[in-house]
Tab-separated table of C-alpha atoms (C1' of nucleotides) in Angstrom:
chain	number	residue	atom	x	y	z
D	1	MET	CA	96.155	102.397	129.683
D	2	ASP	CA	93.677	101.107	127.050
D	3	VAL	CA	94.092	102.513	123.397
D	4	SER	CA	91.289	103.352	121.173
D	5	VAL	CA	91.588	104.291	117.427
D	6	ASP	CA	88.560	106.910	116.281
D	7	CYS	CA	87.935	107.551	112.817
D	8	VAL	CA	86.879	110.849	111.459
D	9	VAL	CA	85.368	109.436	108.157
D	10	PHE	CA	84.871	112.683	105.484
D	11	GLY	CA	82.156	112.014	102.535
D	12	PHE	CA	81.340	114.372	100.101
D	13	ASP	CA	77.721	114.725	98.528
D	14	ASN	CA	77.982	117.520	95.987
D	15	ASP	CA	77.188	119.957	98.238
D	16	THR	CA	78.295	119.537	101.775
D	17	LEU	CA	81.365	117.903	103.469
D	18	LYS	CA	80.046	115.121	106.042
D	19	VAL	CA	81.386	113.197	108.661
D	20	LEU	CA	79.989	109.627	109.458
D	21	LEU	CA	78.559	109.563	113.488
D	22	ILE	CA	77.612	106.718	115.180
D	23	GLU	CA	74.529	106.166	117.703
D	24	GLN	CA	76.713	104.751	120.563
D	25	LYS	CA	75.236	101.050	120.965
D	26	GLN	CA	72.853	101.087	124.185
D	27	PRO	CA	72.320	98.246	126.746
D	28	ASP	CA	69.175	95.888	125.623
D	29	THR	CA	68.137	96.020	129.235
D	30	VAL	CA	68.483	99.794	130.679
D	31	HIS	CA	67.450	102.846	128.960
D	32	LEU	CA	70.823	104.804	128.396
D	33	LYS	CA	70.388	108.319	127.018
D	34	THR	CA	72.555	107.722	123.656
D	35	GLN	CA	74.852	110.100	122.240
D	36	LYS	CA	76.741	110.423	118.606
D	37	ALA	CA	80.167	109.268	118.329
D	38	VAL	CA	83.007	109.042	115.873
D	39	PRO	CA	83.319	105.914	115.118
D	40	GLY	CA	86.360	104.106	117.196
D	41	ASP	CA	87.236	101.109	119.163
D	42	LEU	CA	90.179	99.623	121.335
D	43	VAL	CA	92.746	98.686	119.755
D	44	LEU	CA	92.809	94.525	120.074
D	45	ASP	CA	96.263	92.863	121.301
D	46	ASN	CA	97.719	92.163	117.630
D	47	GLU	CA	96.933	94.588	115.590
D	48	SER	CA	98.654	97.908	114.645
D	49	LEU	CA	97.231	101.366	115.067
D	50	ASP	CA	96.648	101.177	111.035
D	51	GLU	CA	94.924	97.902	111.263
D	52	ALA	CA	92.790	98.862	113.930
D	53	ALA	CA	91.601	102.069	111.867
D	54	LYS	CA	90.909	99.667	109.035
D	55	ARG	CA	88.878	97.168	110.776
D	56	ILE	CA	86.871	99.794	112.196
D	57	LEU	CA	86.139	101.133	108.738
D	58	GLN	CA	85.046	97.494	107.564
D	59	GLU	CA	82.686	97.031	110.555
D	60	LEU	CA	80.909	99.966	109.333
D	61	THR	CA	81.041	99.285	105.356
D	62	SER	CA	82.745	96.536	103.024
D	63	LEU	CA	84.651	99.393	101.389
D	64	LYS	CA	88.319	98.327	100.658
D	65	GLY	CA	91.671	100.339	99.810
D	66	ILE	CA	89.829	103.529	101.671
D	67	TYR	CA	92.278	106.319	102.449
D	68	LEU	CA	93.395	106.783	105.991
D	69	LYS	CA	95.567	109.010	108.154
D	70	GLN	CA	96.716	109.244	111.327
D	71	PHE	CA	96.562	112.682	112.133
D	72	HIS	CA	97.309	113.007	116.039
D	73	ALA	CA	97.007	111.010	119.565
D	74	PHE	CA	94.593	112.667	121.882
D	75	GLY	CA	95.972	112.032	125.366
D	76	ASP	CA	94.354	114.119	128.033
D	77	PRO	CA	93.966	112.094	131.244
D	78	ASN	CA	90.417	114.185	131.848
D	79	ARG	CA	89.412	113.968	127.826
D	80	VAL	CA	86.390	111.602	129.313
D	81	ARG	CA	84.623	114.056	131.634
D	82	GLY	CA	81.000	113.670	130.628
D	83	LEU	CA	78.483	112.151	132.633
D	84	LYS	CA	76.796	109.796	129.569
D	85	ASP	CA	80.604	109.023	128.957
D	86	GLN	CA	81.205	107.681	132.292
D	87	GLN	CA	77.873	105.934	132.212
D	88	TRP	CA	78.635	104.564	128.954
D	89	LEU	CA	81.889	103.376	129.666
D	90	ARG	CA	80.832	101.685	132.743
D	91	THR	CA	77.967	99.629	130.783
D	92	PHE	CA	80.429	98.787	128.200
D	93	ARG	CA	83.593	98.820	128.763
D	94	VAL	CA	85.737	95.663	130.658
D	95	ASN	CA	87.555	98.687	132.865
D	96	PRO	CA	85.431	101.584	132.860
D	97	GLU	CA	87.612	103.212	135.159
D	98	ARG	CA	90.645	102.839	133.098
D	99	ARG	CA	91.997	105.669	131.029
D	100	VAL	CA	91.604	105.938	127.739
D	101	LEU	CA	94.076	107.403	124.694
D	102	THR	CA	93.181	107.561	121.706
D	103	ILE	CA	94.537	108.062	118.478
D	104	GLY	CA	92.898	109.983	115.440
D	105	TYR	CA	92.984	108.994	112.390
D	106	TYR	CA	90.861	110.775	109.496
D	107	SER	CA	89.240	108.779	106.121
D	108	LEU	CA	88.145	109.864	103.148
D	109	VAL	CA	85.478	107.620	101.257
D	110	LYS	CA	83.332	107.893	97.983
D	111	LEU	CA	80.228	108.689	99.293
D	112	SER	CA	78.427	107.648	95.901
D	113	GLU	CA	79.996	103.975	96.866
D	114	PHE	CA	79.033	103.767	100.721
D	115	LYS	CA	76.785	101.508	102.192
D	116	PRO	CA	76.626	100.826	105.684
D	117	LYS	CA	76.750	96.978	106.478
D	118	ALA	CA	73.159	95.651	107.365
D	119	ALA	CA	74.095	94.491	110.905
D	120	SER	CA	76.866	97.551	111.678
D	121	PHE	CA	78.320	96.567	115.150
D	122	ALA	CA	77.437	100.440	115.884
D	123	GLY	CA	73.763	100.650	115.338
D	124	LYS	CA	72.043	103.661	113.085
D	125	THR	CA	74.797	105.978	111.290
D	126	TYR	CA	74.492	109.326	110.099
D	127	TRP	CA	76.341	111.495	107.656
D	128	VAL	CA	76.549	115.184	109.546
D	129	ASP	CA	77.519	118.542	108.232
D	130	VAL	CA	80.849	118.825	108.829
D	131	TYR	CA	80.097	122.769	109.809
D	132	ASN	CA	77.397	121.329	111.727
D	133	ILE	CA	78.173	119.194	114.330
D	134	PRO	CA	75.990	118.328	117.535
D	135	SER	CA	77.820	117.736	120.531
D	136	LEU	CA	79.459	114.547	119.997
D	137	ALA	CA	80.479	112.088	123.425
D	138	PHE	CA	83.708	111.843	124.690
D	139	ASP	CA	86.068	114.757	123.257
D	140	HIS	CA	84.944	113.956	119.786
D	141	ASN	CA	84.147	117.439	119.049
D	142	GLU	CA	87.671	118.328	119.516
D	143	ILE	CA	88.787	115.325	117.086
D	144	VAL	CA	86.383	116.079	114.212
D	145	HIS	CA	87.416	119.959	114.240
D	146	LYS	CA	91.564	118.815	114.362
D	147	ALA	CA	90.574	116.352	111.516
D	148	LEU	CA	89.336	118.793	109.523
D	149	LEU	CA	91.983	121.499	110.038
D	150	MET	CA	94.572	118.543	109.097
D	151	LEU	CA	92.552	117.609	105.796
D	152	ARG	CA	92.715	121.064	104.616
D	153	HIS	CA	96.529	121.061	105.227
D	154	GLU	CA	96.947	117.923	103.017
D	155	LEU	CA	94.615	118.547	100.809
D	156	MET	CA	96.654	121.943	99.724
D	157	ALA	CA	99.916	120.045	100.000
D	158	ASP	CA	99.047	116.321	98.415
D	159	HIS	CA	95.834	117.439	96.348
D	160	ILE	CA	94.039	114.154	97.777
D	161	GLY	CA	90.680	115.624	96.938
D	162	PHE	CA	89.547	112.975	94.506
D	163	GLU	CA	89.505	110.520	97.149
D	164	LEU	CA	86.246	111.717	97.832
D	165	LEU	CA	84.941	112.001	94.796
D	166	PRO	CA	83.111	108.903	92.463
D	167	GLU	CA	86.341	107.211	90.212
D	168	LYS	CA	84.762	109.896	87.481
D	169	PHE	CA	84.589	113.491	88.326
D	170	THR	CA	84.454	116.773	86.997
D	171	LEU	CA	86.663	119.734	87.503
D	172	SER	CA	83.803	121.498	88.536
D	173	GLN	CA	82.845	118.822	91.433
D	174	LEU	CA	86.392	118.939	92.348
D	175	GLN	CA	86.691	122.435	92.650
D	176	LYS	CA	83.640	122.767	94.939
D	177	LEU	CA	84.807	119.952	96.697
D	178	TYR	CA	87.644	122.350	97.746
D	179	GLU	CA	85.849	125.292	98.054
D	180	ILE	CA	83.758	123.940	100.892
D	181	ILE	CA	86.867	121.961	102.615
D	182	LEU	CA	88.655	125.071	102.308
D	183	ASP	CA	85.326	127.263	102.929
D	184	LYS	CA	86.100	130.081	100.200
D	185	LYS	CA	85.665	130.657	96.557
D	186	LEU	CA	88.022	129.896	94.209
D	187	ASP	CA	88.458	130.978	90.668
D	188	LYS	CA	87.190	128.460	88.471
D	189	ARG	CA	90.427	129.542	85.402
D	190	ASN	CA	93.057	129.469	88.314
D	191	PHE	CA	91.697	126.496	89.840
D	192	ARG	CA	92.184	124.716	86.444
D	193	LYS	CA	95.217	125.811	85.739
D	194	ASN	CA	96.305	124.625	89.395
D	195	ILE	CA	94.537	120.934	89.237
D	196	LEU	CA	96.266	120.614	85.767
D	197	ARG	CA	99.628	121.623	86.599
D	198	THR	CA	99.848	119.174	89.493
D	199	GLU	CA	99.103	116.192	86.963
D	200	THR	CA	97.321	114.588	89.826
D	201	VAL	CA	94.264	114.149	87.802
D	202	THR	CA	94.296	112.738	83.652
D	203	ALA	CA	91.289	113.408	81.191
D	204	LEU	CA	89.115	110.496	80.491
D	205	GLU	CA	88.103	110.239	76.659
D	206	GLU	CA	84.259	110.987	78.130
D	207	LYS	CA	81.899	112.964	78.796
D	208	GLN	CA	78.992	113.645	81.607
D	209	GLN	CA	75.760	112.201	80.610
D	210	GLY	CA	72.188	113.037	81.763
D	211	VAL	CA	72.566	116.791	82.606
D	212	LEU	CA	70.635	119.347	80.952
D	213	HIS	CA	73.586	121.853	79.887
D	214	LYS	CA	76.789	121.387	78.161
D	215	PRO	CA	78.507	118.256	79.451
D	216	ALA	CA	81.601	118.237	80.961
D	217	GLN	CA	84.825	116.498	80.273
D	218	LEU	CA	85.091	113.441	82.971
D	219	PHE	CA	88.338	113.510	85.175
D	220	THR	CA	90.023	110.444	86.979
D	221	LYS	CA	92.906	110.380	89.603
D	222	LYS	CA	96.415	109.565	87.721
S	1	MET	CA	98.566	98.358	126.710
S	2	ASP	CA	101.357	100.490	128.192
S	3	VAL	CA	102.208	104.191	126.872
S	4	SER	CA	104.835	105.858	126.455
S	5	VAL	CA	106.522	108.927	125.183
S	6	ASP	CA	109.694	109.525	123.557
S	7	CYS	CA	111.325	112.462	122.467
S	8	VAL	CA	113.764	113.426	119.908
S	9	VAL	CA	115.657	116.436	121.082
S	10	PHE	CA	117.606	118.264	118.252
S	11	GLY	CA	120.374	120.922	119.289
S	12	PHE	CA	122.444	122.918	116.989
S	13	ASP	CA	126.128	123.648	117.706
S	14	ASN	CA	126.708	126.163	114.357
S	15	ASP	CA	128.214	123.271	112.566
S	16	THR	CA	125.604	120.568	112.528
S	17	LEU	CA	122.414	119.011	113.743
S	18	LYS	CA	122.212	116.871	116.632
S	19	VAL	CA	120.227	114.544	118.213
S	20	LEU	CA	120.356	113.777	122.371
S	21	LEU	CA	121.055	110.080	123.066
S	22	ILE	CA	121.243	108.486	126.520
S	23	GLU	CA	122.909	105.610	127.345
S	24	GLN	CA	119.826	103.190	128.359
S	25	LYS	CA	119.991	102.416	132.198
S	26	GLN	CA	121.837	99.471	133.528
S	27	PRO	CA	120.976	96.915	136.273
S	28	ASP	CA	123.432	97.509	139.352
S	29	THR	CA	124.063	93.255	139.480
S	30	VAL	CA	123.901	91.751	135.905
S	31	HIS	CA	126.113	93.200	133.153
S	32	LEU	CA	123.665	94.005	130.035
S	33	LYS	CA	124.983	95.266	126.502
S	34	THR	CA	123.653	98.772	126.883
S	35	GLN	CA	122.483	100.397	123.846
S	36	LYS	CA	121.598	104.198	122.952
S	37	ALA	CA	117.985	105.486	122.914
S	38	VAL	CA	116.333	108.356	122.565
S	39	PRO	CA	114.973	109.866	125.939
S	40	GLY	CA	111.479	108.478	127.078
S	41	ASP	CA	109.357	106.960	129.528
S	42	LEU	CA	105.916	105.614	130.193
S	43	VAL	CA	103.329	108.201	130.636
S	44	LEU	CA	102.132	108.286	133.989
S	45	ASP	CA	98.213	107.935	135.375
S	46	ASN	CA	97.399	111.419	135.741
S	47	GLU	CA	99.632	113.066	133.148
S	48	SER	CA	98.892	114.074	129.689
S	49	LEU	CA	101.010	113.051	126.731
S	50	ASP	CA	101.948	116.744	126.306
S	51	GLU	CA	103.413	116.724	130.188
S	52	ALA	CA	104.920	113.398	130.278
S	53	ALA	CA	106.978	114.960	127.353
S	54	LYS	CA	107.767	117.774	129.546
S	55	ARG	CA	108.812	116.091	132.549
S	56	ILE	CA	111.117	113.393	130.509
S	57	LEU	CA	112.670	116.837	129.023
S	58	GLN	CA	113.050	118.074	132.600
S	59	GLU	CA	114.756	115.213	133.743
S	60	LEU	CA	117.565	115.362	131.258
S	61	THR	CA	117.722	119.316	131.789
S	62	SER	CA	116.677	122.088	134.063
S	63	LEU	CA	115.184	124.376	131.098
S	64	LYS	CA	112.027	125.265	130.587
S	65	GLY	CA	109.822	127.098	127.774
S	66	ILE	CA	111.368	123.961	125.627
S	67	TYR	CA	109.409	124.007	122.014
S	68	LEU	CA	107.777	120.576	122.502
S	69	LYS	CA	105.576	119.162	119.104
S	70	GLN	CA	103.821	115.785	119.017
S	71	PHE	CA	104.249	114.337	115.688
S	72	HIS	CA	103.299	110.493	115.439
S	73	ALA	CA	102.230	107.459	117.264
S	74	PHE	CA	104.000	104.751	116.680
S	75	GLY	CA	101.635	101.555	117.287
S	76	ASP	CA	103.112	98.246	115.903
S	77	PRO	CA	102.817	95.477	118.092
S	78	ASN	CA	106.364	93.975	116.517
S	79	ARG	CA	107.642	97.461	117.546
S	80	VAL	CA	110.217	96.177	120.207
S	81	ARG	CA	111.992	93.272	118.107
S	82	GLY	CA	115.621	93.229	119.074
S	83	LEU	CA	116.414	90.183	121.773
S	84	LYS	CA	118.436	93.372	123.586
S	85	ASP	CA	115.505	94.972	123.569
S	86	GLN	CA	113.527	92.281	125.328
S	87	GLN	CA	116.309	91.467	127.669
S	88	TRP	CA	116.024	95.289	128.833
S	89	LEU	CA	112.608	95.213	129.231
S	90	ARG	CA	112.563	92.162	131.532
S	91	THR	CA	114.939	93.751	133.548
S	92	PHE	CA	113.377	97.468	133.718
S	93	ARG	CA	109.644	96.680	133.702
S	94	VAL	CA	106.876	96.015	135.334
S	95	ASN	CA	105.115	94.328	132.731
S	96	PRO	CA	108.178	93.069	130.451
S	97	GLU	CA	105.443	91.350	127.851
S	98	ARG	CA	103.021	93.887	127.918
S	99	ARG	CA	102.986	96.215	124.309
S	100	VAL	CA	103.814	99.817	124.419
S	101	LEU	CA	102.886	102.267	122.246
S	102	THR	CA	104.688	104.979	121.874
S	103	ILE	CA	103.972	108.789	120.869
S	104	GLY	CA	106.654	110.807	119.057
S	105	TYR	CA	107.546	114.083	119.859
S	106	TYR	CA	110.470	116.624	118.942
S	107	SER	CA	111.683	119.419	120.624
S	108	LEU	CA	114.232	122.040	119.900
S	109	VAL	CA	116.480	123.406	122.534
S	110	LYS	CA	119.092	125.939	122.675
S	111	LEU	CA	122.441	123.863	122.452
S	112	SER	CA	124.441	126.746	123.788
S	113	GLU	CA	122.048	126.734	127.329
S	114	PHE	CA	121.960	123.082	127.656
S	115	LYS	CA	123.250	121.889	130.607
S	116	PRO	CA	122.556	118.034	131.450
S	117	LYS	CA	121.099	117.505	134.892
S	118	ALA	CA	123.777	116.253	137.029
S	119	ALA	CA	121.942	113.303	138.557
S	120	SER	CA	119.862	112.665	135.252
S	121	PHE	CA	117.862	109.279	135.736
S	122	ALA	CA	119.249	108.312	132.401
S	123	GLY	CA	122.931	108.156	133.027
S	124	LYS	CA	125.222	109.088	130.334
S	125	THR	CA	124.061	111.441	127.228
S	126	TYR	CA	125.478	112.119	123.922
S	127	TRP	CA	124.668	114.330	121.069
S	128	VAL	CA	124.974	112.739	117.697
S	129	ASP	CA	124.757	114.127	114.368
S	130	VAL	CA	121.429	113.622	113.239
S	131	TYR	CA	123.029	112.332	109.886
S	132	ASN	CA	125.422	109.261	111.240
S	133	ILE	CA	123.255	108.071	114.356
S	134	PRO	CA	124.322	104.841	115.686
S	135	SER	CA	121.834	101.901	115.979
S	136	LEU	CA	119.439	102.743	118.209
S	137	ALA	CA	117.416	100.516	120.737
S	138	PHE	CA	113.872	99.481	120.029
S	139	ASP	CA	112.513	101.249	116.665
S	140	HIS	CA	113.795	104.749	117.482
S	141	ASN	CA	116.003	105.066	114.549
S	142	GLU	CA	112.367	105.115	112.432
S	143	ILE	CA	111.544	107.547	115.241
S	144	VAL	CA	114.342	109.772	114.839
S	145	HIS	CA	114.083	109.580	111.258
S	146	LYS	CA	110.439	110.883	111.100
S	147	ALA	CA	110.980	113.435	113.262
S	148	LEU	CA	113.392	114.816	111.002
S	149	LEU	CA	111.008	114.722	108.072
S	150	MET	CA	108.579	116.218	110.458
S	151	LEU	CA	110.874	119.333	111.536
S	152	ARG	CA	111.921	120.039	108.062
S	153	HIS	CA	108.112	120.317	107.150
S	154	GLU	CA	107.533	122.562	109.919
S	155	LEU	CA	111.042	124.558	109.443
S	156	MET	CA	109.573	125.532	105.991
S	157	ALA	CA	105.861	126.182	106.775
S	158	ASP	CA	106.374	127.871	110.322
S	159	HIS	CA	109.880	129.032	110.498
S	160	ILE	CA	110.989	127.909	114.222
S	161	GLY	CA	114.340	127.420	113.044
S	162	PHE	CA	115.388	130.111	115.961
S	163	GLU	CA	114.247	127.649	118.492
S	164	LEU	CA	117.744	126.211	118.134
S	165	LEU	CA	119.824	129.109	118.152
S	166	PRO	CA	120.783	131.323	121.406
S	167	GLU	CA	118.358	134.587	121.879
S	168	LYS	CA	120.326	136.898	119.182
S	169	PHE	CA	121.900	135.181	116.336
S	170	THR	CA	123.062	136.265	112.843
S	171	LEU	CA	121.247	135.846	109.942
S	172	SER	CA	124.302	133.945	108.430
S	173	GLN	CA	123.884	131.354	111.407
S	174	LEU	CA	120.132	130.830	110.697
S	175	GLN	CA	121.004	130.374	107.257
S	176	LYS	CA	123.346	127.810	108.010
S	177	LEU	CA	120.795	125.920	110.331
S	178	TYR	CA	118.334	125.710	107.106
S	179	GLU	CA	120.914	124.528	105.006
S	180	ILE	CA	121.906	121.606	107.528
S	181	ILE	CA	118.254	120.809	108.479
S	182	LEU	CA	117.116	120.898	105.078
S	183	ASP	CA	120.259	119.454	103.765
S	184	LYS	CA	121.030	121.691	100.558
S	185	LYS	CA	122.695	124.906	99.979
S	186	LEU	CA	120.672	128.200	100.119
S	187	ASP	CA	121.188	131.580	98.561
S	188	LYS	CA	122.330	134.260	100.970
S	189	ARG	CA	120.238	137.334	99.450
S	190	ASN	CA	117.084	135.440	98.474
S	191	PHE	CA	117.138	133.327	102.458
S	192	ARG	CA	117.365	136.915	103.665
S	193	LYS	CA	114.379	138.223	101.476
S	194	ASN	CA	112.298	135.274	102.715
S	195	ILE	CA	113.122	135.422	106.620
S	196	LEU	CA	112.617	138.970	106.313
S	197	ARG	CA	109.321	138.720	104.600
S	198	THR	CA	107.795	136.177	106.875
S	199	GLU	CA	108.927	138.795	109.662
S	200	THR	CA	109.333	135.886	112.103
S	201	VAL	CA	112.468	137.892	113.607
S	202	THR	CA	113.714	141.439	114.386
S	203	ALA	CA	116.901	143.049	114.111
S	204	LEU	CA	118.047	144.093	117.378
S	205	GLU	CA	120.091	147.530	118.187
S	206	GLU	CA	123.424	145.682	118.217
S	207	LYS	CA	126.248	143.644	116.492
S	208	GLN	CA	127.932	140.426	116.896
S	209	GLN	CA	131.313	141.121	119.071
S	210	GLY	CA	134.540	139.111	119.123
S	211	VAL	CA	134.855	138.046	115.981
S	212	LEU	CA	137.704	138.955	113.366
S	213	HIS	CA	135.861	140.186	110.841
S	214	LYS	CA	133.330	142.335	110.109
S	215	PRO	CA	130.400	142.158	112.647
S	216	ALA	CA	127.229	140.909	112.072
S	217	GLN	CA	123.917	142.137	112.937
S	218	LEU	CA	121.981	140.237	115.738
S	219	PHE	CA	118.751	139.590	115.327
S	220	THR	CA	115.635	137.659	117.892
S	221	LYS	CA	112.458	135.946	117.237
S	222	LYS	CA	109.771	138.474	117.268
G	1	DG	C1'	148.854	153.614	108.378
G	2	DA	C1'	149.083	150.097	104.716
G	3	DT	C1'	147.896	145.678	103.538
G	4	DA	C1'	145.644	141.452	103.998
G	5	DC	C1'	142.422	138.569	105.362
G	6	DT	C1'	137.449	137.045	106.644
G	7	DT	C1'	132.450	137.584	106.414
G	8	DC	C1'	128.667	140.911	105.985
G	9	DG	C1'	125.615	143.090	103.322
G	10	DT	C1'	122.999	144.144	99.443
G	11	DG	C1'	120.345	144.555	93.828
G	12	DT	C1'	119.175	143.283	89.625
G	13	DG	C1'	117.135	141.092	85.580
G	14	DA	C1'	115.007	136.654	84.332
G	15	DT	C1'	111.510	133.252	84.853
G	16	DA	C1'	107.684	131.522	87.049
G	17	DA	C1'	103.552	131.115	90.175
G	18	DA	C1'	99.412	133.358	91.822
G	19	DT	C1'	96.014	136.552	90.955
G	20	DA	C1'	91.924	139.026	88.975
G	21	DC	C1'	88.700	138.699	85.333
G	22	DA	C1'	84.537	137.947	81.256
G	23	DC	C1'	82.753	135.953	77.229
G	24	DT	C1'	81.635	132.214	73.818
G	25	DT	C1'	80.515	127.541	73.625
G	26	DT	C1'	77.498	123.072	73.564
G	27	DC	C1'	74.258	120.602	75.232
G	28	DA	C1'	69.145	119.394	76.476
G	29	DA	C1'	64.659	121.562	76.979
G	30	DA	C1'	60.636	123.810	75.904
M	1	DT	C1'	64.949	128.625	67.248
M	2	DT	C1'	65.046	130.129	71.550
M	3	DT	C1'	66.510	129.591	76.612
M	4	DG	C1'	68.602	128.333	80.579
M	5	DA	C1'	72.635	126.383	82.684
M	6	DA	C1'	77.069	125.015	83.070
M	7	DA	C1'	81.761	124.067	80.366
M	8	DG	C1'	85.671	126.054	78.943
M	9	DT	C1'	88.856	129.306	77.862
M	10	DG	C1'	93.186	133.695	77.777
M	11	DT	C1'	95.463	137.439	79.262
M	12	DA	C1'	97.760	140.791	81.707
M	13	DT	C1'	99.169	142.069	86.670
M	14	DT	C1'	101.192	141.443	90.632
M	15	DT	C1'	104.279	138.286	93.263
M	16	DA	C1'	107.134	135.033	94.373
M	17	DT	C1'	111.549	132.490	93.070
M	18	DC	C1'	116.151	131.739	91.291
M	19	DA	C1'	120.434	132.849	89.844
M	20	DC	C1'	124.364	135.469	90.406
M	21	DA	C1'	129.158	139.164	92.214
M	22	DC	C1'	131.157	143.206	94.499
M	23	DG	C1'	131.666	147.043	97.664
M	24	DA	C1'	131.829	147.390	102.957
M	25	DA	C1'	133.608	147.009	107.427
M	26	DG	C1'	136.032	145.195	110.801
M	27	DT	C1'	140.351	142.648	112.950
M	28	DA	C1'	145.174	141.360	112.723
M	29	DT	C1'	150.038	141.805	111.342
M	30	DC	C1'	153.809	143.861	109.385
DNA sequence: GATACTTCGTGTGATAAATACACTTTCAAA
DNA sequence: TTTGAAAGTGTATTTATCACACGAAGTATC
């Protein structure tokens, strides 16, 4: 069996929660109708799963120290059913008939700092609203959906939200992030009480600049 | 790469939380020093991961409808380091050098109903106190440890404890189970308030029998 | 049938967390 | 100086959490 890692990369642009998709690579010769997919690759011979996930991320961007979490193994023998998927496998895989198990990871990147690598192995990349994902290759829609559920869970339990924000952020930005991930409105005062109680962030001696209203206190992760 | 499923089977005997271990099978010819391990097997060609886990359980017992949950993929390329492990692989695996990824599941069985199958593929089975596990084959100590952490988590979140108890149980039994899994004492009155509030169990019109004290109300899962 | 033994089953007050809710402050721009 | 826009803050209510002790109901024994 082949084993791959697929990485659901989340980013946040102050307005929507996005997922990074790549255009599947095309052969130079034939024209193949491409699909979008979550970045992923086969695990190499001497590589742990975590290392594979890290490598895949670094093939897309040069960021280091990105938040990465394994969340589920997808092993249905029929997870590759689509015609296009099989065509693609026949074109790009040494053993196209071989069953592929994939380990799902999700990662949180600061969109502000994200620069896709020029010569990215994967060709074009897209940031797509997580609540409006097109039909993807393989079982990637299911993978993204499950990643979102797990992210919600972990956001509540471990307050990792700031991983999606710039180093310095305001509590309003953080609140908006929570609201969008959890898909519900939160009360401002209660939200602040909660976040400050968890002590996952600390106030800086610094304020927002260049806004046309009262500038907010900046925070950073503790 | 080969893919296996390893199943951490939990059972509860009213006193201790136990894990099911098997004696690794031996070749008929040579004498190999055996080790204990968590039941597991390679995933078959046309089998999903969940199906593989189910099959492994059913090779040990004839119980159906057992609670099963995937909890983590263990993919370190060096997860099989021990000499004995490599010896064992050379004896029993078609491709002993091949790297093995394993998907960890845990399952909850009613010890009262558990009868190991006569001709179990795995030879002898043992129920071992989860807090006193001997040194196991491969990375199985790590797998068991992580399974316990995940079980604790899920016990708190989803109140699945009764899966380890007979159909009919008293709240005291349930409380003891919680205390042992979470490894801390709980207050009786508060515990009962909590459990009843979650509405995961319902009272039967029936009482405990054959005890030499006031018989307790029996409950069952809702 | 009285007594001893064992576990069952229950309530209250104190403290902490969750929720609902609205107005003043501070800055930039016009 | 006025306006617009988001920042920042407090209180009362409800709900959970926690600590804590005793009478009730059954069995066994004498």
